[in-house]
Coordinates of C-alpha atoms and ligand atoms in Angstrom, one line a residue:
X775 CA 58.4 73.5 109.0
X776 CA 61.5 74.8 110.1
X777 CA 61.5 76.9 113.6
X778 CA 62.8 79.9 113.5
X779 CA 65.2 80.6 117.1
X780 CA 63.2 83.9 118.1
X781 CA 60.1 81.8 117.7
X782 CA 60.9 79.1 119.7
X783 CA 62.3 81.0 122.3
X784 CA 58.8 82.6 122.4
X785 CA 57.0 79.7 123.4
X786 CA 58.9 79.8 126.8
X787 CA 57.4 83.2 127.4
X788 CA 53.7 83.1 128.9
X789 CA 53.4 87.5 128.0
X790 CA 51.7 87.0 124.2
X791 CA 51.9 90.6 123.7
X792 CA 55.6 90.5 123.8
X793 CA 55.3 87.7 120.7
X794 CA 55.9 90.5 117.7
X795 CA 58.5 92.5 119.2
X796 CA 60.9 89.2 120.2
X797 CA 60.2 87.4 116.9
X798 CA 61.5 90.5 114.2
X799 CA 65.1 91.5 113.6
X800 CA 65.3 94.5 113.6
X801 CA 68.2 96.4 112.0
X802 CA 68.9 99.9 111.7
X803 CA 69.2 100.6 107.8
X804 CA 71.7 103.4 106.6
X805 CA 69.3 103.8 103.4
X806 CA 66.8 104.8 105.1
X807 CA 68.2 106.3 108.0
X808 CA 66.3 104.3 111.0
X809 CA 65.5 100.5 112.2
X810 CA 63.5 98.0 110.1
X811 CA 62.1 95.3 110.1
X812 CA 64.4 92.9 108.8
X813 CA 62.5 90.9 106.0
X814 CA 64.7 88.9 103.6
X815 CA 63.3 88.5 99.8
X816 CA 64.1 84.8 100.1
X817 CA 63.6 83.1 103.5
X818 CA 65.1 80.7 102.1
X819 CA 68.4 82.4 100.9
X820 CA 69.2 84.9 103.2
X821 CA 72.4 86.7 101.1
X822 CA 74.9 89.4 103.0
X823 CA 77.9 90.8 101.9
X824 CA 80.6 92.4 103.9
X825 CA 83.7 94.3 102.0
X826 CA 87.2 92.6 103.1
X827 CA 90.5 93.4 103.4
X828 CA 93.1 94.7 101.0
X829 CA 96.0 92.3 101.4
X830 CA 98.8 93.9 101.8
X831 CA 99.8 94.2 105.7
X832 CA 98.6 92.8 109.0
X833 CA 94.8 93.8 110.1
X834 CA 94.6 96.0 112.6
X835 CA 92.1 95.8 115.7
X836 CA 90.0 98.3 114.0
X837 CA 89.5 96.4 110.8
X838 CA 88.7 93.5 112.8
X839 CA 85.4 95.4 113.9
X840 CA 83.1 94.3 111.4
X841 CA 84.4 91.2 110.7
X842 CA 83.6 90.6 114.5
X843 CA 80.0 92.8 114.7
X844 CA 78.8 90.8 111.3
X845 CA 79.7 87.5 112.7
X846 CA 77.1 88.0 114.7
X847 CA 74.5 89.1 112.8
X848 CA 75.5 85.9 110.8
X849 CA 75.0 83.7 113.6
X850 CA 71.6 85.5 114.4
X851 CA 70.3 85.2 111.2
X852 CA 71.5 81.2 111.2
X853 CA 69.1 80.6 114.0
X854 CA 66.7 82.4 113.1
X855 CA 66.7 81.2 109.3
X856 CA 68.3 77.8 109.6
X857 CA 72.8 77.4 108.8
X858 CA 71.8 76.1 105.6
X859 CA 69.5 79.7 104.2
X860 CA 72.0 81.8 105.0
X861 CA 74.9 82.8 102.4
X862 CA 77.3 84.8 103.6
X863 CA 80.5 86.4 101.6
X864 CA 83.6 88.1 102.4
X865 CA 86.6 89.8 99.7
X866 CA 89.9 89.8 99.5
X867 CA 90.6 93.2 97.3
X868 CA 94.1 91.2 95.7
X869 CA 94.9 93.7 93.6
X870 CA 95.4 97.7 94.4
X871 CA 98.0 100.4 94.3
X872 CA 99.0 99.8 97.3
X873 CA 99.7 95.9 97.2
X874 CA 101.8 97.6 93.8
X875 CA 103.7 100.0 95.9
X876 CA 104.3 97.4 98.2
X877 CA 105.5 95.2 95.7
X878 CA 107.5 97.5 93.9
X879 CA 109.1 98.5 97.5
X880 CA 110.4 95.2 98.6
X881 CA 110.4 93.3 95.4
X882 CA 108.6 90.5 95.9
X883 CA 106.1 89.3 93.9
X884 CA 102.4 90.5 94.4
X885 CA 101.2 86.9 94.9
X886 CA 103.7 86.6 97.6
X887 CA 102.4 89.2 99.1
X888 CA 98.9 88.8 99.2
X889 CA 98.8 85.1 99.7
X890 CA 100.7 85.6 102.8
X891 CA 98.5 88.6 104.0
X892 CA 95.6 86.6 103.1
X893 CA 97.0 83.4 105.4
X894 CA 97.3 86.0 108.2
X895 CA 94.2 87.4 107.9
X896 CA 92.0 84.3 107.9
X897 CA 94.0 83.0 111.1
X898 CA 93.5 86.0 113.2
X899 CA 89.6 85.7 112.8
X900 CA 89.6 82.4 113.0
X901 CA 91.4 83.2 116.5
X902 CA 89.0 86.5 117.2
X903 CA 85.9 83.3 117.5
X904 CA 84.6 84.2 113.7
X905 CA 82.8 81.5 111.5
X906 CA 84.2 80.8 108.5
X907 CA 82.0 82.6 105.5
X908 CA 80.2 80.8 102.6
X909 CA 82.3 82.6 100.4
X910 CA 86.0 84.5 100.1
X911 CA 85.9 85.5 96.5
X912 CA 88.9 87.1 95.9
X913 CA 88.9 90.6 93.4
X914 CA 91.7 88.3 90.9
X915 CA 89.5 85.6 90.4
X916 CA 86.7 87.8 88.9
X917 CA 88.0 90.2 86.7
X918 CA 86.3 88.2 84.0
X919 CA 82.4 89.5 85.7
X920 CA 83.9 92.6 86.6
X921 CA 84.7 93.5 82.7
X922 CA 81.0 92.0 81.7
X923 CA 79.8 94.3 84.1
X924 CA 81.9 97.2 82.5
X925 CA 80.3 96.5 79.4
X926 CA 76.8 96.9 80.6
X927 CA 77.5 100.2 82.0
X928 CA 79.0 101.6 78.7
X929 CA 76.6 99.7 76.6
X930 CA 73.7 101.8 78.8
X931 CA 75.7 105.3 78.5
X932 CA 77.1 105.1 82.3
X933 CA 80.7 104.9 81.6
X934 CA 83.0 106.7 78.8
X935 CA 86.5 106.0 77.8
X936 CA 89.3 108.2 79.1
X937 CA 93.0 108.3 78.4
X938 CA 93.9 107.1 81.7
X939 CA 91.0 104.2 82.1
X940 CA 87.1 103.6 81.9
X941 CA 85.1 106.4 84.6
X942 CA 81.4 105.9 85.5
X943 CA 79.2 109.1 84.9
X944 CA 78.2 110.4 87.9
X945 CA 75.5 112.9 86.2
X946 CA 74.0 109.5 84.1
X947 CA 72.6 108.6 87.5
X948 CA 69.9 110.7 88.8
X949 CA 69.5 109.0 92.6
X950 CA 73.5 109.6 93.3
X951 CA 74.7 110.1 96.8
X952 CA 71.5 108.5 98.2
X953 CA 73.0 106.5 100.8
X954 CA 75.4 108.9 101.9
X955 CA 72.8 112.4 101.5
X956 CA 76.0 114.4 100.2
X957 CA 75.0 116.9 98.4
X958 CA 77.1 117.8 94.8
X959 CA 79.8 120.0 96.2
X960 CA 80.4 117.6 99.2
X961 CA 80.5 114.8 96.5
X962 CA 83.0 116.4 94.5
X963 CA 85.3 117.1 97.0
X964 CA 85.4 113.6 98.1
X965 CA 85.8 112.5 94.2
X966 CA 88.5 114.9 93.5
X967 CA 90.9 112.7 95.6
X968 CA 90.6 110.3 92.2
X969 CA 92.7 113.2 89.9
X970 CA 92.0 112.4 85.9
X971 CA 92.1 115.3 83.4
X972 CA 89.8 112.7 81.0
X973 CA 86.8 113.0 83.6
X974 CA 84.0 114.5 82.1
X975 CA 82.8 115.4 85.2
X976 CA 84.4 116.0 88.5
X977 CA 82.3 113.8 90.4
X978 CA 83.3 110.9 88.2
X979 CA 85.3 107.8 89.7
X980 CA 86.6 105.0 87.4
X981 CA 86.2 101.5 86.7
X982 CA 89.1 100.5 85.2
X983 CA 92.1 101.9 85.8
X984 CA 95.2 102.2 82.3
X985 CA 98.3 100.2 83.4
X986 CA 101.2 102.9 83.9
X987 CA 105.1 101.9 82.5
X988 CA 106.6 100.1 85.0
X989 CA 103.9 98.4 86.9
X990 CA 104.0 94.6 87.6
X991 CA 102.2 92.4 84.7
X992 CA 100.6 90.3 87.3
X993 CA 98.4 93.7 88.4
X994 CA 97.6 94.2 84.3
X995 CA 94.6 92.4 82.6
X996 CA 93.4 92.9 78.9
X997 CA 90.3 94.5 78.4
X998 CA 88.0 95.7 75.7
X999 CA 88.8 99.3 77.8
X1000 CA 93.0 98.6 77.5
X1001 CA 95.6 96.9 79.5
X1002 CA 94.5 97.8 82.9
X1003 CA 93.5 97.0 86.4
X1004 CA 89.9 97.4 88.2
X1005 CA 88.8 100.4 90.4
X1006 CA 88.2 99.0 94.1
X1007 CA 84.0 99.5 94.1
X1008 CA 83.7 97.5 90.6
X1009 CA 85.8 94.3 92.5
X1010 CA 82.6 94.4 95.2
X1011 CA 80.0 94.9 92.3
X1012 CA 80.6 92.3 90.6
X1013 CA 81.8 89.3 93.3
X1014 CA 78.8 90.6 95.3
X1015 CA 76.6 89.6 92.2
X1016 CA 78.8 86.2 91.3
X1017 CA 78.8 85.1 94.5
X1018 CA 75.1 86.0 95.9
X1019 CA 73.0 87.7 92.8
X1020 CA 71.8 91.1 91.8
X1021 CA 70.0 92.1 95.0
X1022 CA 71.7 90.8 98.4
X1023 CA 69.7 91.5 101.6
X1024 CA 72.4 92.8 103.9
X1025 CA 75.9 94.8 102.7
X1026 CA 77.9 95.7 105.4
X1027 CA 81.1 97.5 106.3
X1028 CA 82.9 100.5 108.3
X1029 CA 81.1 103.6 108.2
X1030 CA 84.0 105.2 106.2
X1031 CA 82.9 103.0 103.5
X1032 CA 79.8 104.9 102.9
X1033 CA 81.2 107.7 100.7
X1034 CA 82.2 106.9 97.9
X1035 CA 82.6 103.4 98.1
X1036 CA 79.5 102.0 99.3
X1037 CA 77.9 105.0 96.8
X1038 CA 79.8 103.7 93.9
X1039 CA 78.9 100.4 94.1
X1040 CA 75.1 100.4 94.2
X1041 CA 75.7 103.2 91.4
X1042 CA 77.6 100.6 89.2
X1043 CA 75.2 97.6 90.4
X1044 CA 71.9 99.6 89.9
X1045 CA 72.9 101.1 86.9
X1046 CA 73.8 98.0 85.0
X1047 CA 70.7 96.2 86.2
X1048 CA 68.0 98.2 85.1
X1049 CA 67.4 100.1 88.5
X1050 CA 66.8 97.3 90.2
X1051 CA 68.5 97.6 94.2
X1052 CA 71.6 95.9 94.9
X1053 CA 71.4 96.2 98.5
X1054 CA 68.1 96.2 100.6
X1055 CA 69.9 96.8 104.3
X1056 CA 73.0 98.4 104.3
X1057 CA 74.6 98.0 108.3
X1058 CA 77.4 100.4 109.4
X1059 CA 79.5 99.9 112.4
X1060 CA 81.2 103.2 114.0
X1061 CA 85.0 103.3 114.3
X1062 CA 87.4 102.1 116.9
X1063 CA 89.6 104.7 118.4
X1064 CA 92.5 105.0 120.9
X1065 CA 92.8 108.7 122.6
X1066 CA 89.9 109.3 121.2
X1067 CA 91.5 109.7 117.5
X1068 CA 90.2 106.5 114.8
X1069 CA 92.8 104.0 114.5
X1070 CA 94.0 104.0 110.7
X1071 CA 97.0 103.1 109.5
X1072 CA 98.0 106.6 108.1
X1073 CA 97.7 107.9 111.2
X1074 CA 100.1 105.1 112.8
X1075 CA 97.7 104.5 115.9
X1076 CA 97.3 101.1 115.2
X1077 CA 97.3 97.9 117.4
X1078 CA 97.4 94.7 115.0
X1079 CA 95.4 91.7 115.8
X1080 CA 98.6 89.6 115.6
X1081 CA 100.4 91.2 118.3
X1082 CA 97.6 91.8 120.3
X1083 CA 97.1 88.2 120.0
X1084 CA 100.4 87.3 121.6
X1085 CA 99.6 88.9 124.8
X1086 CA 95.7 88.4 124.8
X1087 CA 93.1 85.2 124.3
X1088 CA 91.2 86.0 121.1
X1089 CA 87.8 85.7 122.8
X1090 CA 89.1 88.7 124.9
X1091 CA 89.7 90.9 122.1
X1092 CA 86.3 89.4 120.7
X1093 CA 84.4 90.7 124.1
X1094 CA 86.3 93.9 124.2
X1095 CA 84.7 94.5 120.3
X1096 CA 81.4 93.2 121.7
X1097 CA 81.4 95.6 124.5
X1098 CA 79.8 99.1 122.6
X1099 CA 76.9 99.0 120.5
X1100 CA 78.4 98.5 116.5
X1101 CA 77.2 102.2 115.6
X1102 CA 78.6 103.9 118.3
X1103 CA 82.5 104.3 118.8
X1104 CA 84.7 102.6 120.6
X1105 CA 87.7 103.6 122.8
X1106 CA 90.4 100.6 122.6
X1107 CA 92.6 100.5 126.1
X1108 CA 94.2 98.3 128.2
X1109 CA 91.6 98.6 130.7
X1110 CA 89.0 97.6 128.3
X1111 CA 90.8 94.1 127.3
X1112 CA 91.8 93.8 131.5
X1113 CA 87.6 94.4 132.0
X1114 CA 86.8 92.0 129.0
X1115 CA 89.6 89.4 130.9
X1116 CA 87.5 89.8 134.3
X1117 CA 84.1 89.3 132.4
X1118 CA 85.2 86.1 131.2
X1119 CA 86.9 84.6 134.0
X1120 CA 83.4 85.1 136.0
X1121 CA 81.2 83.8 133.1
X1122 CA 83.6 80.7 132.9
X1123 CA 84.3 80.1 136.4
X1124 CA 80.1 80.1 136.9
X1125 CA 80.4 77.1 134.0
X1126 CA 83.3 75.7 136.4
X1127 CA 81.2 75.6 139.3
X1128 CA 78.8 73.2 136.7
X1129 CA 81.2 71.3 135.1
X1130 CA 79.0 68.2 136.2
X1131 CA 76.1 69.4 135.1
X1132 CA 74.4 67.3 132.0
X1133 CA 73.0 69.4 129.6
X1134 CA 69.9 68.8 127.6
X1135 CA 69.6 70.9 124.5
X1136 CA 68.7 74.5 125.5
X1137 CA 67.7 77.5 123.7
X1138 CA 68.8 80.7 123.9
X1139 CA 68.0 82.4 126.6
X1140 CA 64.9 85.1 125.9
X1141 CA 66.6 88.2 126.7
X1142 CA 69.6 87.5 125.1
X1143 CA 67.5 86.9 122.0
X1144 CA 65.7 89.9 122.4
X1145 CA 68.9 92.4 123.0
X1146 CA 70.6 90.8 119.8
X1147 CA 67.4 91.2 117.9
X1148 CA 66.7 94.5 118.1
X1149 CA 69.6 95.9 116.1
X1150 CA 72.5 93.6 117.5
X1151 CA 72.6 95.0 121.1
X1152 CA 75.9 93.3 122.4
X1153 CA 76.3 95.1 125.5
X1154 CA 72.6 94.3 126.4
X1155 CA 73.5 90.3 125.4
X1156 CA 76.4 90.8 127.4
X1157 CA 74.9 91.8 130.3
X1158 CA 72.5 89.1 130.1
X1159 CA 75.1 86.6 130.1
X1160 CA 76.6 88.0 133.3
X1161 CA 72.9 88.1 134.8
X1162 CA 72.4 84.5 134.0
X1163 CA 75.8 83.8 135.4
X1164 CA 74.9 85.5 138.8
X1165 CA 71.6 83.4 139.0
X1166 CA 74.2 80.3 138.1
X1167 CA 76.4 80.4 141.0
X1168 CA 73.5 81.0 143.9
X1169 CA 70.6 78.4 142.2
X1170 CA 69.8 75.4 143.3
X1171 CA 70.8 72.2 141.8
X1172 CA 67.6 71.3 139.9
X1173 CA 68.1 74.7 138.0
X1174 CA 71.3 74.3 136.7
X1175 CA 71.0 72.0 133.6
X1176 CA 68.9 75.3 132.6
X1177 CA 71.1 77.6 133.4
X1178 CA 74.6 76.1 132.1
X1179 CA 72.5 75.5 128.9
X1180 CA 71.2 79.1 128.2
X1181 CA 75.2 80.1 128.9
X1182 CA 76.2 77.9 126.2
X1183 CA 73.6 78.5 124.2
X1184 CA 74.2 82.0 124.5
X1185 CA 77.6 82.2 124.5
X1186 CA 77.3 80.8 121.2
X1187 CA 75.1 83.2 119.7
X1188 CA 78.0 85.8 120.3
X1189 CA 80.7 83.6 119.9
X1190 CA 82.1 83.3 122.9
X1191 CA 82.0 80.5 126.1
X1192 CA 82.8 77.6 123.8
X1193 CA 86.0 76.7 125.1
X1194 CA 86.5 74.2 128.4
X1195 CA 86.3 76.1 131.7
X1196 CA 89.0 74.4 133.2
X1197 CA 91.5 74.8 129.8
X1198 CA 90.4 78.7 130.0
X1199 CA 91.6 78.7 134.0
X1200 CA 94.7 77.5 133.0
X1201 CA 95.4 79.8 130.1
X1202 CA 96.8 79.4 126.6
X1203 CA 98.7 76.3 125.8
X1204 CA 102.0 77.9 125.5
X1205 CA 101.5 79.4 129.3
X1206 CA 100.3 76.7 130.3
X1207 CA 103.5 74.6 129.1
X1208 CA 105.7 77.2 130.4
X1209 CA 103.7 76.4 133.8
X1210 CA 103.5 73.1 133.5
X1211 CA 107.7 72.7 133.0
X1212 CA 108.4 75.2 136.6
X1213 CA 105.6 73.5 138.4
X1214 CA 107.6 70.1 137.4
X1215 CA 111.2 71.9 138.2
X1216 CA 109.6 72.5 141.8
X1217 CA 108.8 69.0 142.7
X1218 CA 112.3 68.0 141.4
X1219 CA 114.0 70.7 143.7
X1220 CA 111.5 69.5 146.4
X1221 CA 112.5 66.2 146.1
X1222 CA 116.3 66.8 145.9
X1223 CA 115.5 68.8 148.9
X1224 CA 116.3 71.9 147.7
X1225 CA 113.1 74.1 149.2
X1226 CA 114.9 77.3 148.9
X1227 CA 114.4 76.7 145.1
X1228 CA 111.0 75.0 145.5
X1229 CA 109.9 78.1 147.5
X1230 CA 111.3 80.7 145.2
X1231 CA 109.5 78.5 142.2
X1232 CA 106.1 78.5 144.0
X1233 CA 106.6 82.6 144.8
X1234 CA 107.7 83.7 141.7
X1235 CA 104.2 82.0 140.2
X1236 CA 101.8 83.4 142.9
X1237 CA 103.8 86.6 141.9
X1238 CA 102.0 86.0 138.2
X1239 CA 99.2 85.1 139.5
X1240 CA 99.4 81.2 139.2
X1241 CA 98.6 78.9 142.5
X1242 CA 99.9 75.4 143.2
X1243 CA 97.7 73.0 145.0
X1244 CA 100.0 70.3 146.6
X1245 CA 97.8 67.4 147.0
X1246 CA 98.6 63.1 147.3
X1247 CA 98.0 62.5 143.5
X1248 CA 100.6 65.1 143.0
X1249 CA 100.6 69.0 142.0
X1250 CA 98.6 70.8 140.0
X1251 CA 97.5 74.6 139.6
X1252 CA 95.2 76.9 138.7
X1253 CA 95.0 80.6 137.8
X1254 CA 93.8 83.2 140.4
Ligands
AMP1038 P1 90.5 99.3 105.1 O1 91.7 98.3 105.3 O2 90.8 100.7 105.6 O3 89.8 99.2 103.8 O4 89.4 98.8 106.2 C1 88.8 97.5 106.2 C2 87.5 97.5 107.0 O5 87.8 98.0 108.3 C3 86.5 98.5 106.4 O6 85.2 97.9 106.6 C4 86.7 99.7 107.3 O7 85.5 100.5 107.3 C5 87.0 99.1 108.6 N1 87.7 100.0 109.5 C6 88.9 100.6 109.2 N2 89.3 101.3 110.3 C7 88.4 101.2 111.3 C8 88.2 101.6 112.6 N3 89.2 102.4 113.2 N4 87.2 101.2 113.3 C9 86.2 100.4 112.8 N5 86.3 100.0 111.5 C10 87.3 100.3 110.8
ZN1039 ZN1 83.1 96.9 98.9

């Protein structure tokens, strides 16, 4: 039978009572408003979705939060499941007003558009250390499920015709604004953003929206409701169901997403089949703000992943993310990435120190396990890995292959530590070119006797931070 991670870490720990505590994930359910147990109906088929961008403009560090948080959660539950039991999909919403605007704005076509946001997207996570998911369903591809699913709803008196589209009746649903506990007037409010003088009923939101005169035929799709286009919380109903069936285990997202989104789609989902739940843990991370306000694009306080990537290694932005607990906020500064820099030039300069080391395969080490089990405590994890890398650089040689393992194996839990120690020293590729071509410049002017240049060459990079080790097979450097 297969092992599950927690349980073989277990056998390393002689305490039995610790066993039950260790071996659960537990996961702190907005449904139900405290941690759980996490118990998948299918061992076997672990499903989680996660809501995805709208494609339209570059991601900012903020969106890049739960891509990040639920990357781990994904690799947790691969160990602990097996890689092959868990499925795991992501959106792309391809089709929105504001992809129209946008569009409409700079006149190029909507595929242009999102096919090149898309492209962007899936390069900076690739770069922020995320696996790729089982599935990137994107909202075009599945009109088809999303009008079936349309059809249930009005077939079971859920959803009326309007002028201006199709709307799901809020009052059809007697458990409404159960994940979110608004009550009607706090649910109305947040509805009336969705104007429509054909809603029955304020609280109303639709599901498919009339085309309007002017508006792109590649954002227009025939119906049995009229030409039209899909509200945003039927897209996630009905890929969530194509891709991974009517009940998924986990659905996560940004805790803006609760109301309405979130609240809309288990509405639509539950609604059309029979009652029964679409999501059995629904995960929220809290928001990432600078000066204390939340980064959002209509406020303008953005940092983008892209640019941040120019000036930063993508496994420190990954750390910096990793360093608060998902539910709580987080405060995005340049002391926070210089921090998350110093972290990781410790944890791989302990892997330096062990770069001979032979490694045999090595679990995960316990406490590591045990932070990211109960509820996806990063900074706990995180300060395990600094523990372990503290133990690294005094032990003795016969407890190294141990040690160097249990950072691997940890870093790789979280995403982070897979690259070589000595390629991180040295920095990016495109710095360490740059490096490479002045170190090369300084032996030249060395060896046409120039030292004035040589010296200036070997100042300017200790001014950066960069040493130069003259030795007899040449010179090389290092980062200090
Ligand atoms: P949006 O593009 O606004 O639909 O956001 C995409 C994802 O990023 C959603 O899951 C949001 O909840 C999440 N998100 C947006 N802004 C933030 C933020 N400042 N901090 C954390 N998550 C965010
Ligand atoms: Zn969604």
């Amino acid at each position: 039978m297969r092992q599950p991670a927690c349980v073989q870490v277990l056998s390393n720990i002689p305490n039995v009572t610790e066993r039950p505590r260790l071996m659960e994930i537990r996961l702190t359910n907005t449904y139900a408003r405290e941690k759980q147990v996490f118990e998948p109906s299918d061992p076997d088929r672990v499903t989680m979705y996660v809501c995805g961008p709208t494609v339209y403009s570059y991601a900012h560090i903020g969106n890049a939060r739960p891509p990040v948080v639920f990357d781990v959660l994904y690799r947790l539950l691969r160990a602990k499941f097996g890689a092959d039991h868990v499925v795991y999909a992501v959106n792309f919403t391809d089709v929105d007003d504001k992809i129209i605007d946008a569009s409409q704005e700079t006149g190029e076509p909507i595929s242009t558009i999102t096919q090149r946001y898309e492209q962007i997207y899936r390069e900076d996570m690739a770069a922020l250390g995320n696996l790729e998911p089982t599935f990137r369903p994107r909202a075009t591809e599945h009109i088809g499920d999303m009008i079936a699913l349309m059809e249930d709803l009005a077939a079971k008196g859920h959803a009326y015709q309007g002028e201006s589209g199709l709307w799901f009746h809020v009052p059809s649903m007697e458990t409404y604004g159960r994940l979110s506990k608004r009550n009607r007037d706090d649910m109305i409010a947040g509805a009336r953003v969705e104007v429509g003088a054909d809603k029955k009923d304020p609280a109303d939101f639709a599901l498919w929206k009339a085309a309007k005169d002017g508006e792109p035929d590649a954002a227009k799709w025939d119906s049995p409701f009229g030409v039209g286009r899909p509200g945003w919380a039927i897209e996630c109903s009905a890929m969530a169901k194509a891709k991974l069936g009517e009940t998924i285990d986990i659905h996560g997202g940004g805790q803006d997403l609760i109301f309405p989104h979130h609240e809309n789609e288990i509405a639509q989902s539950e609604c059309a089949h029979g009652g029964k739940p679409f999501a059995r843990y629904w995960l929220h991370n809290g928001f990432l703000s600078m000066d204390s306000e939340k980064m959002s694009k209509s406020l303008g306080n953005v940092k983008l992943v892209h640019q941040l990537l120019e000036k930063w290694p993508g496994e420190v932005l990954r750390m910096a993310l990793l360093s608060a607990h998902y539910r709580g906020p987080l405060d995005w500064t340049d002391a926070l990435l210089e921090q998350s820099r110093a972290t990781l030039d410790r944890l791989y300069n302990a892997l330096r120190r062990m770069s001979d080391v032979v490694v045999e395969d090595v679990e995960p080490p316990a406490g590591l396990v045990a932070a990211l089990c109960d509820d996806l405590n990063t900074p706990q994890a995180l300060a395990e890995l600094s523990r372990l890398a503290t133990e690294a650089n005094k032990a003795k040689d016969a407890d190294k292959p141990r040690l160097k393992g249990e950072l691997l194996a940890g870093g790789a839990l979280m995403g982070l530590l897979q690259q070589d120690p000595d390629q991180w020293a040295r920095g990016d590729d495109s710095d360490a070119a740059r490096i490479d071509a002045l170190v090369a410049e300084r032996i030249a002017a060395r060896k046409a006797k120039d030292f004035a240049k040589a010296d200036q060459i070997r100042n300017d990079l200790a001014a950066e931070g960069v040493e130069i080790m003259d030795g007899p097979q040449g010179s090389t450097w290092r980062k200090v």
